[in-house]
Every structure is written in structure tokens, then in C-alpha cells.
C-alpha positions as semicolon CSV with decimal commas, in nm:
position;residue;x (nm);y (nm);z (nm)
1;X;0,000;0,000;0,000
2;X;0,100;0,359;-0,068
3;X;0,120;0,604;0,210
4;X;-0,039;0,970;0,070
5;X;0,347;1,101;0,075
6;X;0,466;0,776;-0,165
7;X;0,181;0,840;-0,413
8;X;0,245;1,186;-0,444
9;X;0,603;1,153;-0,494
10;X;0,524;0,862;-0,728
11;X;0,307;1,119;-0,942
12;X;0,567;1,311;-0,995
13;X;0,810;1,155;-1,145
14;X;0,836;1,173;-1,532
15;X;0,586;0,909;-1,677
16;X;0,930;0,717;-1,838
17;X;1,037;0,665;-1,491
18;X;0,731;0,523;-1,368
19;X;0,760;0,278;-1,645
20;X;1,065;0,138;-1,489
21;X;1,049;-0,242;-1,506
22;X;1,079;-0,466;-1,241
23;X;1,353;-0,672;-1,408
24;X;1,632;-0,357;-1,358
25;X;1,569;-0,360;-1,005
26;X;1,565;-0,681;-0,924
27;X;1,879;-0,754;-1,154
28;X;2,056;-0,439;-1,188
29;X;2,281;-0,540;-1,433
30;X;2,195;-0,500;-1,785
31;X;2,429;-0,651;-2,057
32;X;2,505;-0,466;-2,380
33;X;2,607;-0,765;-2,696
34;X;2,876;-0,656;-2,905
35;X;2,999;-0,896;-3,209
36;X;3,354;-0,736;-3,232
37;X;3,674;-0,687;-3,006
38;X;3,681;-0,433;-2,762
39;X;3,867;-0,148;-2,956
40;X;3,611;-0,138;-3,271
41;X;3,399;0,086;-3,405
42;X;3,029;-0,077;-3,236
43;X;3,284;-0,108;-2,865
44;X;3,311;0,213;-2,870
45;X;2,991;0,330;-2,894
46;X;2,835;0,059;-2,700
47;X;3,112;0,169;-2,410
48;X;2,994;0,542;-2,432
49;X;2,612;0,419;-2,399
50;X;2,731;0,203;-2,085
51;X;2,875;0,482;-1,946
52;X;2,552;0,678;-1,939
53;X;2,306;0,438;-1,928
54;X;2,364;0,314;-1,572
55;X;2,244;0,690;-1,424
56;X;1,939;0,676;-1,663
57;X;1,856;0,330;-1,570
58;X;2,004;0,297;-1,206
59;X;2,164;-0,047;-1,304
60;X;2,491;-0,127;-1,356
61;X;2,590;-0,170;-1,745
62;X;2,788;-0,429;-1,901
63;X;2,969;-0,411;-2,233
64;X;3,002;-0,783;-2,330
65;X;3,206;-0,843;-2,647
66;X;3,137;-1,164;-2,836
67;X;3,359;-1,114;-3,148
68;X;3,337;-1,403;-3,401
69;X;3,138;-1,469;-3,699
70;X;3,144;-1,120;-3,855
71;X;2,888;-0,950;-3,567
72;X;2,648;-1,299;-3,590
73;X;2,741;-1,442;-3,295
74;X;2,657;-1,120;-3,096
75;X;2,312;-1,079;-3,319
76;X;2,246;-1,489;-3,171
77;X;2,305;-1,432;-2,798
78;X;2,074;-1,103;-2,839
79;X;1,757;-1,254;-3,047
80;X;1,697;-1,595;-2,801
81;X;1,815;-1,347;-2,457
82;X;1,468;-1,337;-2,205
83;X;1,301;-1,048;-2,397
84;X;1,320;-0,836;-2,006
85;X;1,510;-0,575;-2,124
86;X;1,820;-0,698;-1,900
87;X;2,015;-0,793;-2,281
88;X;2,036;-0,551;-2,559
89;X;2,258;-0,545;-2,879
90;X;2,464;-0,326;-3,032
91;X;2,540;-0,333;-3,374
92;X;2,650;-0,181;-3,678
93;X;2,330;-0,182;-3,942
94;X;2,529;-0,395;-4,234
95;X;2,505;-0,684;-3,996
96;X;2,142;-0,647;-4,028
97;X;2,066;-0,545;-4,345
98;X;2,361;-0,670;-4,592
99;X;2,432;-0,985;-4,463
100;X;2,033;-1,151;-4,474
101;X;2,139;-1,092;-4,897
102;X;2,474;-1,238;-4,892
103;X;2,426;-1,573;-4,637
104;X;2,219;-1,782;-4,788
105;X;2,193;-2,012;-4,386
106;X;2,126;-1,683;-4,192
107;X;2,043;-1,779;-3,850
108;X;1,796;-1,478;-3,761
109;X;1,593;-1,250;-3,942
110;X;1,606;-0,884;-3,844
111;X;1,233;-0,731;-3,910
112;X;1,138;-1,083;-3,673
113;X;1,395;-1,108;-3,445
114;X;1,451;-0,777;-3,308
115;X;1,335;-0,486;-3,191
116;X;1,449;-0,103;-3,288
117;X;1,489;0,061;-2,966
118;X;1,755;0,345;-3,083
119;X;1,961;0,454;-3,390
120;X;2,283;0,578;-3,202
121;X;2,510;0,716;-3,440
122;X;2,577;0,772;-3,817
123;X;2,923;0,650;-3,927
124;X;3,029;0,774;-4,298
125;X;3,277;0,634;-4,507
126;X;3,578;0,761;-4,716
127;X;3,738;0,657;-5,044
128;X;4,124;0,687;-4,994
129;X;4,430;0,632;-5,250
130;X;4,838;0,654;-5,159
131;X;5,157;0,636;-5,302
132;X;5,009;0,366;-5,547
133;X;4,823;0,661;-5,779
134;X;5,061;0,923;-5,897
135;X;5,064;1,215;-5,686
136;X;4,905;1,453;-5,995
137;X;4,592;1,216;-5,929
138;X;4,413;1,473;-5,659
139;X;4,019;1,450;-5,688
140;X;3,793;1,120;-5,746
141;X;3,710;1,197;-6,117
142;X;4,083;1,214;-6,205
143;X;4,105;0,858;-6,016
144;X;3,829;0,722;-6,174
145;X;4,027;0,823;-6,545
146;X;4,340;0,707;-6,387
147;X;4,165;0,341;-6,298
148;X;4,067;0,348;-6,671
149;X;4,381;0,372;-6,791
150;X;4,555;0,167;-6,589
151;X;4,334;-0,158;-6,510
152;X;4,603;-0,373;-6,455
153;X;4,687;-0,146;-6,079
154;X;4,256;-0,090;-6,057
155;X;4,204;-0,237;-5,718
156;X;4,055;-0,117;-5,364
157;X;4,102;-0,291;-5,053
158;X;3,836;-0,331;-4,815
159;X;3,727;-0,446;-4,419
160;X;3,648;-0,792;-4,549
161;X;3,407;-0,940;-4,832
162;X;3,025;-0,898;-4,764
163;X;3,092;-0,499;-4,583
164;X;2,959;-0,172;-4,615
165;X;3,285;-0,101;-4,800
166;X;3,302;-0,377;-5,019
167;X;3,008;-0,260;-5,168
168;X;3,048;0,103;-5,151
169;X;3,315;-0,006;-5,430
170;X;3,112;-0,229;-5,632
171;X;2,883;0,117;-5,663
172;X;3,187;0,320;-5,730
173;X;3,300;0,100;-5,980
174;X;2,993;0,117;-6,159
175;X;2,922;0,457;-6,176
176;X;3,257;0,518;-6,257
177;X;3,239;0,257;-6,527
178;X;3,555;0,018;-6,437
179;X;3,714;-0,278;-6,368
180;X;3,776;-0,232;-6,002
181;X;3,928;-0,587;-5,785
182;X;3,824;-0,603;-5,462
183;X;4,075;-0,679;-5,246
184;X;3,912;-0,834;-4,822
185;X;4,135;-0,723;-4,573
186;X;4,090;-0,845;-4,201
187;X;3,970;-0,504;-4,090
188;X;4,003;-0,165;-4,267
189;X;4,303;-0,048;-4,098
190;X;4,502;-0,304;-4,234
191;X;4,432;-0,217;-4,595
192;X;4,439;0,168;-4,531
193;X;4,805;0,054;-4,426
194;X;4,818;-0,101;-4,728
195;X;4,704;0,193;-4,940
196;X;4,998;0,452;-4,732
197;X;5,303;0,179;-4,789
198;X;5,246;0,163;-5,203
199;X;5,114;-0,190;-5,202
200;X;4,704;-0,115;-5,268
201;X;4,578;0,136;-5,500
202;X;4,279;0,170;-5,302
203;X;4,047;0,146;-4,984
204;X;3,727;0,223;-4,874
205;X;3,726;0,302;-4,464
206;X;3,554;0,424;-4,188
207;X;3,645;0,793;-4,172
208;X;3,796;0,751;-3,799
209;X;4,031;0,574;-3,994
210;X;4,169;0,748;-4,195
211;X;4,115;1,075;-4,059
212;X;4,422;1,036;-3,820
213;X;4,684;1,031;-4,133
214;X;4,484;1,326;-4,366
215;X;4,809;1,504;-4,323
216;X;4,983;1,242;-4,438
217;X;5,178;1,297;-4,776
218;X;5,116;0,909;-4,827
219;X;4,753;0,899;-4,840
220;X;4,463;1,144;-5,009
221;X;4,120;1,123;-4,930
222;X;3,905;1,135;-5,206
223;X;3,537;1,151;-5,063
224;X;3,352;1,082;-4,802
225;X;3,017;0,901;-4,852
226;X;2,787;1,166;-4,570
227;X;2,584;1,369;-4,709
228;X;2,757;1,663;-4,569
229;X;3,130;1,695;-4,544
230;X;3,270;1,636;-4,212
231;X;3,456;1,868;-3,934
232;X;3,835;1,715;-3,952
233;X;3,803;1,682;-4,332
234;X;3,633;2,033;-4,456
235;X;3,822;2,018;-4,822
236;X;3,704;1,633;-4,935
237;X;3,382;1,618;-5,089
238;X;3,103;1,435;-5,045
239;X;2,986;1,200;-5,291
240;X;2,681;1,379;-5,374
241;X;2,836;1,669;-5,471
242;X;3,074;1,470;-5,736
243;X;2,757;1,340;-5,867
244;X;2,740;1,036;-5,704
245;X;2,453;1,035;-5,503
246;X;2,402;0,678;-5,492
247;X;2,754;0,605;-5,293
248;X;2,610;0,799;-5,003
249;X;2,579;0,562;-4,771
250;X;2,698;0,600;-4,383
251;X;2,704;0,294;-4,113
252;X;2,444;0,339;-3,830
253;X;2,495;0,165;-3,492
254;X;2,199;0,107;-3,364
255;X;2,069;-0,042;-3,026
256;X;1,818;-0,350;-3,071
257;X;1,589;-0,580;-2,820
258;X;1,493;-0,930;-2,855
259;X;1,167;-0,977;-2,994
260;X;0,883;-0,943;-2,794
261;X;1,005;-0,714;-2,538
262;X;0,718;-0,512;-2,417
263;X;0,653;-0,190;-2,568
264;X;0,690;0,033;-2,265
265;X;1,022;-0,109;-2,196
266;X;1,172;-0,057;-2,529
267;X;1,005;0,316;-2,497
268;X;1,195;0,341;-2,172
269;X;1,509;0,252;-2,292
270;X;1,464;0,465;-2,612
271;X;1,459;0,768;-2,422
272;X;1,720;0,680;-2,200
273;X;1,974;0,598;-2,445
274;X;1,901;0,911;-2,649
275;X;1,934;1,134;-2,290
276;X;2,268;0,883;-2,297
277;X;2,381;1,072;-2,635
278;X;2,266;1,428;-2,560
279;X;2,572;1,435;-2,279
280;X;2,831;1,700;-2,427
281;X;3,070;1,440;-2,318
282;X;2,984;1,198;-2,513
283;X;2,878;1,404;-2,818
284;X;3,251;1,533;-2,783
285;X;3,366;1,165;-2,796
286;X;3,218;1,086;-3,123
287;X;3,279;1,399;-3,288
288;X;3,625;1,327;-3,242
289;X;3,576;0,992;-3,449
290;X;3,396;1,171;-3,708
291;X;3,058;0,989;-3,560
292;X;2,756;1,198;-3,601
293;X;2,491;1,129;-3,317
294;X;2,137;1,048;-3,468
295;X;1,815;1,123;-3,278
296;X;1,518;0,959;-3,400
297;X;1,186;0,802;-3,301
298;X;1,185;0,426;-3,269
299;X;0,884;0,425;-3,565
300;X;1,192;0,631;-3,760
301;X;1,458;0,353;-3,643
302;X;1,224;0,070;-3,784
303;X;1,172;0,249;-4,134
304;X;1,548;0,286;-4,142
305;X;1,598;-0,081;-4,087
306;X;1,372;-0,189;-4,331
307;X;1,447;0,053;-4,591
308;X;1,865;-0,043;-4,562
309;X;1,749;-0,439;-4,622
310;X;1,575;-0,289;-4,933
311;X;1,827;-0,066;-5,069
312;X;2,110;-0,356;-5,012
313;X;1,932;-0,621;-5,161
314;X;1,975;-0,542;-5,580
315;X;2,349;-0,402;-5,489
316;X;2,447;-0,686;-5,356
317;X;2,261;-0,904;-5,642
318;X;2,470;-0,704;-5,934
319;X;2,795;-0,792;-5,770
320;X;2,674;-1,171;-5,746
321;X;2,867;-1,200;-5,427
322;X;2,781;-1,474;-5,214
323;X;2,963;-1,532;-4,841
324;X;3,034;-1,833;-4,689
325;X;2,840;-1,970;-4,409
């Protein structure tokens, strides 16, 4: 029973609050599923949310890092967790909408499986070329002629087969109209590496990752796929404004519940996690990465979801790529 005082006090809190669920009590600890190393792109966000999701939740948050599988593994332990709102997933969106077109023995099924709670952050892409392309090769159209006249050096290095990247190339190289080998890397440092020592014409990267060596005399970014250009890179252009509007493309991270999770919680933990990204602190933290923070309603998140499986499906389909299970 209520004493007057405890009712009063009760009707006063913000309605979200009051929508608390008895699961964070009685737990406390709430996990967040990551399906890369601690270090990554999806850690690092997932660690900023931790950070200031326990004060918005009063329970203690866990980053838990189950690398493996490119992101699967992570998108597993999420879908069959007690739908409680204890176990939550964060993920990069490819992992959910490019790889239900290039598995043909996907374990889960996005739209089914999951639930939009919150699209975190937007992270854009860059097209970068080194010591590879002569140094008179400054702007992507000159590239693109370059490519063309030299198909026999025409390659790009990428993240790994079945990315965001890979593809943003397979688009490039059809708008540009050449021959363009893809080249998987084991992450998208190691070809950006690559690119700066000479041995890869090519890469397309996260921006945080090449952003760090813009300076550099060895490497010369191109474009960046956002749809504006970006704070620690104002003379690259974006793709749009070199006419390629379909090569604008940028990675969400995104924050996901099992399916059937109860509408009020996933409400709660919307708001929370977007009161998580309006800190300054954490704002400054991904600007610094070249992350853009995305606010959005969880209707918004959905569309997004569903209309990235669209949009990947025929790309993937011209390149005829198929992964490996």
C-alpha cells in the first residue's frame, strides 16, 4: 500500500520513470552484446552508452564483447536473450541489413527477431588512394580516369568481403564505369596501411580511420560518402556533390531488443539511451571519431531498418557475391 506522501512523490516523477520495469531492479545489471573486439567501431559506442546508461537506468551496465562470426554471434546471444530488457545489442546496421542478402543459412531474421529501440550514431565512409596513384591524381574523377587507364593497378582494398565497403566499391566502380578488384582485408586499418606503404591502389574506410593520417603525404582522401562533409576533413567532398549520389551511404549503430520485449520497456530505454547521447561528453567523444549522433523516433529507427534491407538487396545481387556460411 501507498502512504499519501509515496503516491504523491510517485506522481511526480516523469511518466518514463514510472515505467521502470521490475527486471532492472531486481537484476541491476543490464548486458550490452557486441559482435567485435573491444577497440572497434560498435565497442566504442556501445562503451559510451554504458557509461551513461547506468544513471538513466540505475543499473549497472555491461559491455560484453562476443567477437566471431562477422557481428552474428553477438546478433544470436541477443535474439533468443529473455526479452526483459536486461540484454540488448549493439550493432552496426550492415550486420542487419547486408548480410540476410549475402548468407544464404542466416540464422535470424532482423524485421522478426529484433526490436528497434535506438539509432545511435551515423558513421560515414571515405574513399582513400596513396603512393600507389601518382601524386598529380588529386580529386575522385581524375582517379576514376586514372583506374581506366591503368586496369592492370585498378584495385581497392576493403574491411572484409560482404561490408559496407566492399560494396560502396562495387557502386563506385559502376558509376565510374571500371574494372575495379576487390581486395578483403581483415579489418580496414590493415588495408588503409596497405594503401599509405604503395602496395594497394585503393580502400574504402571508416572515416575515424583514416582521418588520423589526412596530413599524411602518403595517403589522399578522395570523398567521403555523408551527405555533408565532415569537421576534420572540410576540403574532401562528399559524394553527392561529385555526382554520385548513390555512394552515399553511412554505417548506423543502432541499439536493438529481442523480440517481444514489451513496448513500454523498449520506450523506456529509447529515451534513456538518447538522454545517454545528448551528454556534451559523449557528443565530444564521437565527434572526435567523425561519428555523427542520430536522434530519431523508434517508428523512424524501424523504417530505417527496413528501408537499408531494401536498398542492399539489388546491390548486392549485381555484384553476385555470395559469403560463406
Amino acid at each position: 500500500m501507498f502512504s499519501r506522501r509515496q503516491f504523491l512523490a510517485a506522481a511526480a516523477l516523469p511518466a518514463a520513470l514510472q515505467l521502470a520495469p521490475t527486471a532492472w531492479a531486481q537484476s541491476n545489471v543490464v548486458r550490452l552484446v557486441v559482435g567485435f573486439a573491444a577497440g572497434g567501431a560498435a565497442d566504442f559506442v556501445a562503451r559510451q552508452l554504458a557509461q551513461n546508461l547506468q544513471t538513466e537506468l540505475g543499473a549497472t551496465v555491461v559491455v560484453d564483447n562476443r567477437p566471431g562470426a562477422g557481428g552474428r554471434i553477438a546478433v544470436d546471444v541477443a535474439r533468443n536473450a529473455k526479452a526483459d530488457g536486461l540484454t540488448l545489442l549493439v550493432t552496426p546496421g550492415s550486420i542487419l541489413t547486408i548480410y540476410p542478402h549475402v548468407y544464404d543459412r542466416l540464422s535470424y531474421q532482423p524485421l522478426r527477431d529484433l526490436v528497434p529501440v535506438a539509432n545511435l550514431c551515423a558513421v560515414p565512409y571515405s574513399v582513400n588512394i596513396g603512393p600507389g596513384v601518382p601524386a598529380s591524381v588529386t580529386t575522385l574523377k581524375e582517379f576514376g580516369q586514372w583506374l581506366k587507364a591503368h586496369p592492370q593497378q585498378a584495385s581497392y582494398g576493403s574491411p572484409g568481403a560482404g561490408t559496407t565497403p566492399h560494396f560502396l566499391g562495387a557502386m563506385f566502380a559502376a558509376s565510374a564505369g571500371v574494372d575495379y578488384l576487390h581486395v578483403p582485408y581483415k579489418g580496414g586499418s590493415l588495408a588503409l596501411q596497405d594503401v599509405m606503404g604503395g602496395q594497394l591502389t585503393s580502400s574504402f574506410n571508416v572515416v575515424s580511420e583514416a582521418v588520423p593520417h589526412a596530413a599524411s603525404p602518403k595517403l589522399r582522401v578522395l570523398a567521403v560518402s555523408s551527405p555533408q562533409r565532415i569537421a576534420q576533413l572540410p576540403k574532401v567532398p562528399t559524394f553527392t556533390e561529385l555526382g554520385m549520389k548513390e555512394l552515399t551511404s553511412q554505417e548506423w549503430i543502432g541499439l536493438l531488443a529481442p523480440k517481444g520485449t514489451k513496448p513500454e520497456v523498449a520506450a523506456r530505454l529509447h529515451d534513456a539511451a538518447n538522454r545517454a547521447f545528448a551528454q556534451p561528453a559523449v557528443q565530444k567523444a564521437l565527434a572526435e571519431m567523425a561519428f555523427g549522433v542520430t536522434t530519431s523516433t523508434q517508428a523512424e529507427f524501424a523504417q530505417l531498418l527496413k528501408g537499408d534491407l531494401d536498398k542492399w538487396g539489388p546491390v548486392v545481387r549485381s555484384t553476385g557475391f555470395k559469403a560463406e556460411a
